[in-house]
GROMACS .gro file of C-alpha atoms in nm:
model
  409
    1MET     CA    1   1.823 -11.912   5.091
    2PRO     CA    2   1.479 -12.028   5.172
    3SER     CA    3   1.201 -11.836   5.004
    4ASN     CA    4   0.917 -11.612   5.199
    5LYS     CA    5   0.711 -11.608   4.932
    6SER     CA    6   0.492 -11.910   5.042
    7VAL     CA    7   0.297 -11.680   5.288
    8SER     CA    8   0.344 -11.321   5.208
    9ASP     CA    9   0.530 -11.108   4.962
   10ALA     CA   10   0.606 -10.843   5.209
   11PRO     CA   11   0.952 -10.791   5.312
   12ILE     CA   12   1.067 -10.914   5.669
   13VAL     CA   13   1.284 -10.653   5.858
   14GLN     CA   14   1.500 -10.796   6.122
   15PHE     CA   15   1.637 -10.554   6.393
   16THR     CA   16   1.958 -10.674   6.524
   17ASN     CA   17   2.200 -10.583   6.823
   18CYS     CA   18   1.931 -10.423   7.019
   19ARG     CA   19   1.736 -10.474   7.365
   20ILE     CA   20   1.369 -10.498   7.343
   21LEU     CA   21   1.133 -10.422   7.590
   22ARG     CA   22   0.915 -10.725   7.630
   23ASP     CA   23   0.754 -10.902   7.943
   24HIS     CA   24   0.843 -10.596   8.148
   25GLN     CA   25   1.212 -10.658   8.079
   26LEU     CA   26   1.478 -10.547   7.834
   27GLN     CA   27   1.577 -10.859   7.658
   28ARG     CA   28   1.892 -10.904   7.420
   29GLU     CA   29   1.679 -11.042   7.128
   30ASP     CA   30   1.621 -10.936   6.758
   31LEU     CA   31   1.282 -10.765   6.662
   32TRP     CA   32   1.122 -10.900   6.348
   33VAL     CA   33   0.858 -10.715   6.153
   34ARG     CA   34   0.640 -10.763   5.860
   35GLU     CA   35   0.330 -10.596   5.711
   36GLY     CA   36   0.349 -10.345   6.014
   37LYS     CA   37   0.324 -10.638   6.261
   38ILE     CA   38   0.568 -10.773   6.516
   39LEU     CA   39   0.662 -11.126   6.381
   40ASN     CA   40   0.737 -11.451   6.571
   41PRO     CA   41   1.049 -11.564   6.442
   42GLU     CA   42   1.014 -11.928   6.544
   43LYS     CA   43   0.692 -11.926   6.344
   44LEU     CA   44   0.896 -11.781   6.059
   45PHE     CA   45   1.157 -12.025   6.075
   46PHE     CA   46   0.958 -12.357   6.137
   47ASP     CA   47   0.634 -12.287   5.964
   48GLU     CA   48   0.734 -12.084   5.673
   49LYS     CA   49   1.110 -12.174   5.650
   50GLY     CA   50   1.171 -11.787   5.597
   51SER     CA   51   1.436 -11.560   5.668
   52ALA     CA   52   1.473 -11.171   5.690
   53ASP     CA   53   1.492 -10.970   5.372
   54VAL     CA   54   1.655 -10.667   5.538
   55GLN     CA   55   1.862 -10.652   5.868
   56LEU     CA   56   1.909 -10.348   6.064
   57ASP     CA   57   2.188 -10.328   6.314
   58CYS     CA   58   2.041 -10.098   6.605
   59LYS     CA   59   2.403 -10.045   6.778
   60ASN     CA   60   2.289 -10.156   7.105
   61SER     CA   61   1.992  -9.931   7.126
   62ILE     CA   62   1.674  -9.987   7.337
   63ILE     CA   63   1.368 -10.079   7.159
   64ALA     CA   64   1.050  -9.999   7.336
   65PRO     CA   65   0.675  -9.958   7.250
   66GLY     CA   66   0.594  -9.639   7.105
   67PHE     CA   67   0.461  -9.365   7.358
   68ILE     CA   68   0.110  -9.299   7.385
   69ASP     CA   69  -0.010  -8.952   7.498
   70VAL     CA   70  -0.374  -8.943   7.627
   71GLN     CA   71  -0.391  -8.586   7.729
   72ILE     CA   72  -0.218  -8.323   7.498
   73ASN     CA   73  -0.381  -8.005   7.452
   74GLY     CA   74  -0.173  -7.896   7.144
   75GLY     CA   75   0.174  -7.791   7.049
   76PHE     CA   76   0.370  -7.591   6.800
   77GLY     CA   77   0.130  -7.313   6.811
   78VAL     CA   78  -0.176  -7.536   6.741
   79ASP     CA   79  -0.453  -7.520   7.015
   80PHE     CA   80  -0.680  -7.823   6.991
   81SER     CA   81  -0.959  -7.597   7.170
   82LEU     CA   82  -0.971  -7.337   6.885
   83ALA     CA   83  -1.219  -7.374   6.633
   84THR     CA   84  -1.049  -7.290   6.324
   85ASP     CA   85  -1.103  -7.370   5.946
   86ASP     CA   86  -0.797  -7.559   5.891
   87PHE     CA   87  -0.829  -7.746   6.216
   88LYS     CA   88  -0.715  -8.057   6.047
   89SER     CA   89  -0.385  -7.905   5.935
   90GLY     CA   90  -0.334  -7.819   6.302
   91ILE     CA   91  -0.372  -8.190   6.409
   92ASP     CA   92  -0.150  -8.293   6.133
   93LEU     CA   93   0.120  -8.052   6.248
   94VAL     CA   94   0.123  -8.178   6.604
   95SER     CA   95   0.106  -8.559   6.492
   96GLN     CA   96   0.407  -8.499   6.273
   97LYS     CA   97   0.616  -8.307   6.539
   98ILE     CA   98   0.562  -8.540   6.821
   99LEU     CA   99   0.728  -8.829   6.632
  100SER     CA  100   1.046  -8.671   6.752
  101HIS     CA  101   0.942  -8.721   7.116
  102GLY     CA  102   0.876  -9.096   7.052
  103VAL     CA  103   0.489  -9.043   7.060
  104THR     CA  104   0.324  -9.299   6.807
  105SER     CA  105  -0.040  -9.236   6.907
  106PHE     CA  106  -0.233  -8.954   7.112
  107CYS     CA  107  -0.563  -8.815   7.207
  108PRO     CA  108  -0.604  -8.473   7.103
  109THR     CA  109  -0.755  -8.288   7.401
  110LEU     CA  110  -1.001  -8.022   7.438
  111VAL     CA  111  -1.044  -7.806   7.772
  112THR     CA  112  -1.377  -7.676   7.872
  113SER     CA  113  -1.523  -7.482   7.580
  114PRO     CA  114  -1.863  -7.345   7.468
  115PRO     CA  115  -2.078  -7.605   7.300
  116SER     CA  116  -2.001  -7.427   6.951
  117VAL     CA  117  -1.638  -7.525   6.959
  118TYR     CA  118  -1.711  -7.880   7.030
  119HIS     CA  119  -1.962  -7.880   6.732
  120GLN     CA  120  -1.723  -7.742   6.515
  121VAL     CA  121  -1.386  -7.917   6.614
  122LEU     CA  122  -1.513  -8.292   6.691
  123PRO     CA  123  -1.648  -8.353   6.355
  124GLN     CA  124  -1.287  -8.272   6.231
  125ILE     CA  125  -1.123  -8.506   6.467
  126SER     CA  126  -1.088  -8.881   6.316
  127VAL     CA  127  -0.942  -9.190   6.442
  128ARG     CA  128  -0.679  -9.277   6.246
  129ASN     CA  129  -0.367  -9.497   6.214
  130GLY     CA  130  -0.012  -9.346   6.235
  131GLY     CA  131   0.250  -9.337   5.954
  132ALA     CA  132   0.509  -9.109   5.795
  133HIS     CA  133   0.237  -8.831   5.820
  134GLY     CA  134   0.255  -8.839   6.198
  135ALA     CA  135   0.129  -9.032   6.521
  136GLY     CA  136  -0.201  -9.204   6.517
  137VAL     CA  137  -0.508  -9.045   6.652
  138LEU     CA  138  -0.689  -9.277   6.908
  139GLY     CA  139  -0.975  -9.026   6.944
  140ALA     CA  140  -1.063  -8.714   7.132
  141HIS     CA  141  -1.009  -8.651   7.528
  142LEU     CA  142  -1.276  -8.408   7.659
  143GLU     CA  143  -1.174  -8.250   7.968
  144GLY     CA  144  -1.477  -8.077   8.104
  145PRO     CA  145  -1.700  -7.863   8.094
  146PHE     CA  146  -1.872  -8.080   8.368
  147ILE     CA  147  -1.608  -8.009   8.630
  148SER     CA  148  -1.594  -7.826   8.971
  149LYS     CA  149  -1.573  -7.455   8.968
  150GLU     CA  150  -1.371  -7.458   9.277
  151LYS     CA  151  -1.095  -7.689   9.104
  152LYS     CA  152  -1.148  -7.526   8.740
  153GLY     CA  153  -0.767  -7.479   8.725
  154ALA     CA  154  -0.696  -7.315   8.373
  155HIS     CA  155  -1.072  -7.387   8.253
  156PRO     CA  156  -1.297  -7.078   8.176
  157GLU     CA  157  -1.549  -7.048   8.461
  158HIS     CA  158  -1.814  -6.919   8.227
  159CYS     CA  159  -1.810  -7.231   8.015
  160LEU     CA  160  -1.845  -7.471   8.294
  161ARG     CA  161  -2.176  -7.676   8.321
  162THR     CA  162  -2.368  -7.896   8.550
  163PHE     CA  163  -2.568  -8.197   8.473
  164GLU     CA  164  -2.942  -8.106   8.413
  165ALA     CA  165  -3.231  -8.345   8.430
  166GLY     CA  166  -3.172  -8.583   8.128
  167ALA     CA  167  -2.801  -8.548   8.215
  168PHE     CA  168  -2.667  -8.773   7.926
  169GLN     CA  169  -2.883  -8.596   7.664
  170ASP     CA  170  -2.748  -8.261   7.801
  171LEU     CA  171  -2.406  -8.382   7.781
  172LEU     CA  172  -2.469  -8.513   7.412
  173ALA     CA  173  -2.634  -8.156   7.325
  174THR     CA  174  -2.296  -7.991   7.467
  175TYR     CA  175  -2.058  -8.203   7.277
  176GLY     CA  176  -2.282  -8.261   6.971
  177SER     CA  177  -2.119  -8.629   6.876
  178LEU     CA  178  -1.940  -8.881   7.056
  179ASP     CA  179  -1.828  -9.063   6.762
  180CYS     CA  180  -1.457  -8.989   6.780
  181VAL     CA  181  -1.458  -8.959   7.153
  182GLN     CA  182  -1.229  -9.170   7.362
  183ILE     CA  183  -1.205  -9.007   7.715
  184VAL     CA  184  -1.419  -8.787   7.889
  185THR     CA  185  -1.311  -8.615   8.220
  186LEU     CA  186  -1.582  -8.514   8.476
  187ALA     CA  187  -1.605  -8.437   8.834
  188PRO     CA  188  -1.793  -8.730   8.985
  189GLU     CA  189  -1.938  -8.521   9.289
  190MET     CA  190  -2.191  -8.361   9.055
  191ARG     CA  191  -2.546  -8.464   9.063
  192ARG     CA  192  -2.660  -8.731   8.805
  193SER     CA  193  -2.306  -8.786   8.728
  194SER     CA  194  -2.345  -9.171   8.805
  195GLU     CA  195  -2.580  -9.206   8.505
  196VAL     CA  196  -2.361  -9.042   8.268
  197ILE     CA  197  -2.064  -9.261   8.401
  198GLN     CA  198  -2.268  -9.553   8.311
  199GLN     CA  199  -2.390  -9.432   7.961
  200LEU     CA  200  -2.019  -9.323   7.864
  201THR     CA  201  -1.877  -9.653   7.965
  202LYS     CA  202  -2.157  -9.844   7.794
  203ARG     CA  203  -2.035  -9.692   7.482
  204GLY     CA  204  -1.699  -9.782   7.539
  205ILE     CA  205  -1.578  -9.427   7.644
  206CYS     CA  206  -1.311  -9.417   7.924
  207VAL     CA  207  -1.440  -9.185   8.203
  208SER     CA  208  -1.181  -8.989   8.403
  209LEU     CA  209  -1.222  -8.822   8.751
  210GLY     CA  210  -1.059  -8.470   8.757
  211HIS     CA  211  -1.115  -8.106   8.810
  212SER     CA  212  -1.298  -8.198   9.129
  213VAL     CA  213  -1.368  -8.170   9.504
  214ALA     CA  214  -1.496  -8.551   9.534
  215ASN     CA  215  -1.451  -8.718   9.855
  216LEU     CA  216  -1.312  -9.081   9.849
  217SER     CA  217  -1.659  -9.238   9.892
  218GLN     CA  218  -1.778  -9.028   9.562
  219ALA     CA  219  -1.473  -9.114   9.378
  220GLU     CA  220  -1.523  -9.506   9.464
  221GLU     CA  221  -1.888  -9.488   9.362
  222ALA     CA  222  -1.780  -9.319   9.036
  223VAL     CA  223  -1.536  -9.648   8.986
  224GLN     CA  224  -1.807  -9.874   9.074
  225HIS     CA  225  -2.005  -9.722   8.793
  226GLY     CA  226  -1.735  -9.768   8.541
  227ALA     CA  227  -1.492  -9.480   8.590
  228THR     CA  228  -1.126  -9.607   8.532
  229PHE     CA  229  -0.890  -9.302   8.510
  230ILE     CA  230  -0.789  -8.995   8.727
  231THR     CA  231  -0.704  -8.688   8.531
  232HIS     CA  232  -0.338  -8.541   8.630
  233LEU     CA  233  -0.325  -8.671   8.980
  234PHE     CA  234  -0.279  -8.420   9.274
  235ASN     CA  235  -0.348  -8.125   9.022
  236ALA     CA  236  -0.695  -7.984   9.041
  237MET     CA  237  -0.829  -8.197   9.310
  238LEU     CA  238  -0.869  -8.199   9.675
  239PRO     CA  239  -0.528  -8.227   9.856
  240PHE     CA  240  -0.454  -8.585  10.038
  241HIS     CA  241  -0.599  -8.572  10.385
  242HIS     CA  242  -0.570  -8.860  10.612
  243ARG     CA  243  -0.933  -8.870  10.730
  244ASP     CA  244  -1.039  -8.839  10.381
  245PRO     CA  245  -0.800  -8.883  10.097
  246GLY     CA  246  -1.021  -8.784   9.820
  247ILE     CA  247  -0.966  -8.907   9.465
  248VAL     CA  248  -0.612  -8.963   9.551
  249GLY     CA  249  -0.727  -9.244   9.807
  250LEU     CA  250  -0.836  -9.439   9.484
  251LEU     CA  251  -0.461  -9.536   9.482
  252THR     CA  252  -0.506  -9.788   9.752
  253SER     CA  253  -0.897  -9.806   9.785
  254ASP     CA  254  -1.032 -10.170   9.881
  255LYS     CA  255  -1.369 -10.056   9.717
  256ILE     CA  256  -1.233 -10.120   9.370
  257PRO     CA  257  -1.438 -10.380   9.176
  258ALA     CA  258  -1.256 -10.727   9.142
  259GLY     CA  259  -1.057 -10.738   8.817
  260ARG     CA  260  -1.074 -10.364   8.768
  261ARG     CA  261  -0.779 -10.122   8.782
  262VAL     CA  262  -0.787  -9.762   8.816
  263PHE     CA  263  -0.508  -9.565   8.619
  264TYR     CA  264  -0.391  -9.222   8.695
  265GLY     CA  265  -0.220  -8.966   8.468
  266MET     CA  266   0.068  -8.782   8.587
  267ILE     CA  267   0.232  -8.468   8.435
  268SER     CA  268   0.602  -8.559   8.512
  269ASP     CA  269   0.756  -8.234   8.414
  270GLY     CA  270   0.906  -8.136   8.732
  271ILE     CA  271   0.679  -7.845   8.789
  272HIS     CA  272   0.321  -7.981   8.836
  273THR     CA  273   0.421  -8.251   9.088
  274ASN     CA  274   0.704  -8.255   9.339
  275PRO     CA  275   0.919  -8.545   9.297
  276ALA     CA  276   0.822  -8.670   9.646
  277ALA     CA  277   0.460  -8.669   9.538
  278LEU     CA  278   0.546  -8.857   9.223
  279ARG     CA  279   0.733  -9.128   9.423
  280ILE     CA  280   0.455  -9.175   9.692
  281ALA     CA  281   0.194  -9.215   9.387
  282HIS     CA  282   0.420  -9.453   9.231
  283ARG     CA  283   0.505  -9.660   9.533
  284ALA     CA  284   0.125  -9.669   9.618
  285HIS     CA  285   0.012  -9.782   9.264
  286PRO     CA  286   0.278  -9.838   9.021
  287LYS     CA  287   0.082 -10.039   8.778
  288GLY     CA  288  -0.169  -9.771   8.720
  289LEU     CA  289   0.064  -9.479   8.649
  290VAL     CA  290   0.008  -9.325   8.316
  291LEU     CA  291   0.252  -9.055   8.191
  292VAL     CA  292   0.100  -8.746   8.023
  293THR     CA  293   0.244  -8.433   7.891
  294ASP     CA  294  -0.097  -8.215   7.930
  295ALA     CA  295   0.105  -7.999   7.670
  296ILE     CA  296  -0.035  -7.681   7.544
  297ALA     CA  297   0.005  -7.475   7.209
  298GLY     CA  298   0.312  -7.324   7.340
  299MET     CA  299   0.508  -7.668   7.357
  300GLY     CA  300   0.802  -7.641   7.092
  301LEU     CA  301   0.781  -7.263   7.090
  302ALA     CA  302   0.967  -6.961   7.253
  303PRO     CA  303   0.866  -6.832   7.585
  304GLY     CA  304   0.563  -6.565   7.572
  305ARG     CA  305   0.211  -6.552   7.540
  306HIS     CA  306  -0.001  -6.833   7.383
  307THR     CA  307  -0.343  -6.970   7.409
  308LEU     CA  308  -0.532  -7.259   7.588
  309GLY     CA  309  -0.886  -7.259   7.457
  310GLN     CA  310  -1.049  -6.960   7.570
  311GLN     CA  311  -0.764  -6.839   7.796
  312VAL     CA  312  -0.442  -6.656   7.725
  313VAL     CA  313  -0.145  -6.813   7.897
  314GLU     CA  314   0.226  -6.727   7.951
  315ILE     CA  315   0.515  -6.944   7.929
  316ASP     CA  316   0.798  -6.869   8.150
  317GLY     CA  317   1.089  -7.135   8.125
  318LEU     CA  318   0.909  -7.468   8.183
  319ASN     CA  319   0.617  -7.278   8.371
  320THR     CA  320   0.293  -7.204   8.212
  321TYR     CA  321   0.042  -6.988   8.387
  322ILE     CA  322  -0.277  -6.796   8.286
  323ALA     CA  323  -0.168  -6.459   8.201
  324GLY     CA  324  -0.152  -6.237   8.501
  325THR     CA  325  -0.187  -6.515   8.757
  326LYS     CA  326   0.012  -6.783   8.934
  327THR     CA  327  -0.247  -7.065   8.804
  328LEU     CA  328  -0.059  -7.343   8.628
  329SER     CA  329  -0.203  -7.408   8.281
  330GLY     CA  330  -0.088  -7.725   8.124
  331SER     CA  331   0.274  -7.790   8.037
  332VAL     CA  332   0.538  -7.741   7.759
  333ALA     CA  333   0.694  -8.077   7.843
  334THR     CA  334   0.754  -8.325   7.578
  335MET     CA  335   0.673  -8.686   7.642
  336ASP     CA  336   1.050  -8.830   7.614
  337THR     CA  337   1.120  -8.556   7.889
  338CYS     CA  338   0.848  -8.688   8.111
  339VAL     CA  339   0.982  -9.048   8.085
  340ARG     CA  340   1.337  -8.925   8.164
  341HIS     CA  341   1.212  -8.721   8.467
  342PHE     CA  342   1.014  -8.984   8.601
  343GLN     CA  343   1.279  -9.235   8.597
  344GLU     CA  344   1.520  -8.989   8.763
  345ALA     CA  345   1.264  -8.883   9.020
  346THR     CA  346   1.150  -9.224   9.121
  347GLY     CA  347   1.474  -9.425   9.066
  348CYS     CA  348   1.252  -9.684   8.884
  349SER     CA  349   1.378  -9.904   8.631
  350VAL     CA  350   1.409  -9.809   8.287
  351GLU     CA  351   1.151 -10.087   8.184
  352THR     CA  352   0.899  -9.934   8.438
  353ALA     CA  353   0.937  -9.555   8.312
  354LEU     CA  354   0.885  -9.668   7.957
  355GLU     CA  355   0.591  -9.890   8.031
  356ALA     CA  356   0.443  -9.586   8.195
  357ALA     CA  357   0.430  -9.405   7.862
  358SER     CA  358   0.328  -9.700   7.658
  359LEU     CA  359   0.203 -10.027   7.817
  360HIS     CA  360  -0.030  -9.853   8.091
  361PRO     CA  361  -0.203  -9.597   7.853
  362ALA     CA  362  -0.271  -9.883   7.592
  363GLN     CA  363  -0.430 -10.102   7.904
  364LEU     CA  364  -0.633  -9.781   8.016
  365LEU     CA  365  -0.801  -9.760   7.661
  366GLY     CA  366  -0.815 -10.138   7.610
  367ILE     CA  367  -0.598 -10.136   7.312
  368GLU     CA  368  -0.275 -10.353   7.473
  369HIS     CA  369  -0.375 -10.631   7.221
  370LYS     CA  370  -0.214 -10.411   6.952
  371LYS     CA  371  -0.071 -10.113   7.086
  372GLY     CA  372   0.185 -10.047   7.405
  373THR     CA  373   0.383 -10.391   7.378
  374LEU     CA  374   0.616 -10.553   7.149
  375ASN     CA  375   0.432 -10.889   7.149
  376TYR     CA  376   0.388 -11.089   6.857
  377ASP     CA  377   0.105 -10.984   6.613
  378SER     CA  378   0.101 -10.625   6.787
  379ASP     CA  379   0.142 -10.316   6.582
  380ALA     CA  380   0.494 -10.234   6.492
  381ASP     CA  381   0.492  -9.910   6.676
  382PHE     CA  382   0.816  -9.866   6.842
  383VAL     CA  383   1.090  -9.603   6.957
  384MET     CA  384   1.457  -9.660   6.961
  385LEU     CA  385   1.643  -9.498   7.239
  386ASN     CA  386   2.001  -9.454   7.408
  387ASP     CA  387   2.072  -9.582   7.761
  388SER     CA  388   1.984  -9.208   7.891
  389LEU     CA  389   1.629  -9.257   7.718
  390TYR     CA  390   1.692  -9.002   7.449
  391VAL     CA  391   1.484  -9.102   7.125
  392GLN     CA  392   1.685  -9.178   6.827
  393ALA     CA  393   1.433  -9.291   6.607
  394THR     CA  394   1.051  -9.355   6.571
  395TYR     CA  395   0.890  -9.639   6.385
  396ILE     CA  396   0.497  -9.684   6.303
  397ALA     CA  397   0.388  -9.999   6.141
  398GLY     CA  398   0.735 -10.097   6.103
  399GLU     CA  399   0.832  -9.814   5.896
  400GLU     CA  400   1.090  -9.537   6.020
  401VAL     CA  401   0.894  -9.202   6.050
  402TRP     CA  402   1.167  -8.998   6.243
  403ARG     CA  403   1.524  -9.001   6.289
  404GLN     CA  404   1.759  -8.790   6.488
  405ASP     CA  405   2.010  -8.617   6.274
  406VAL     CA  406   2.325  -8.848   6.236
  407SER     CA  407   2.543  -8.567   6.348
  408GLY     CA  408   2.356  -8.560   6.672
  409MET     CA  409   2.392  -8.940   6.745
   0.00000   0.00000   0.00000
């Protein structure tokens, strides 16, 4: 058997008998992995005269890129908006547990909080690769406090802020640091928001529009200044109106700069968005849809009282409310559940449902050259699923990090 040693001593793993999601299609091909990357088998055969060291029979499973959750507030009793001394162990716990949902990387999300919380929590979040220890951390998503009082949702009103003179300095003072920040959600109708959007975008931070009463022209202006995302479409924004569709109108706006795509998050849990609204959004702008869980600390726990930052929330079945109200506050849905619900509600293809949780969030964050696809040389972060889109195993950098009990397979 020809040797692989000429190029690398690392073992080559060949996943056989599978359908892999590549170029928007499920293709009956093998998947080759070496040193945490997807390998081009043609180069291996012809340039290196190499072959696989290990073959794994996938038993006709689907292999899709690992899911990326860009809006998750916590889970399993951990709340990312609570400043604790052992905050890092909370991140570790959530990143470990969401492997079973097929999530291979995520953005820990903080809801509107006092500056002291940002100052304490943000230095404890560091961007890191995933592995057996858990899903990778892509950076924080700061949802608020620069949002609209009228559309605050589950965010505490006493912590909301507006942009004062020297708006960007004001934002820096509030957060303390932007070192590990990947996304900032703000309301674009706020005075001085344009300069803030430009400054954040210049630093490579994704600006998302949400918790807002912006009209369409304010939303379009924000996009022209660099905003590229909409936080949980339909939720916490003006409802669609035919004379002024508000932020929702960005889905079919003709004022988006050439070459720019606006993405939008959807909480596809069957509660936050009626299936008909999910279908409308998807049909209007399919390439921009990004599935998010918006999961809170109560995800994975029994119904009852839990927290979301400064608020107490109550879980009743799949509904989560601010205690004593009927205001929805995040979800307890898992990412694989959102993928299945999205596919069922829209009747879209399996490929489309899987890309909404992998390729689209990667494109949003500008990391599609290494995450969100199974292209050659990209990171070997992937999920193995059955035909009903239930997760069977999760791999990060080509290593198995979670597998469903064989008894359940």
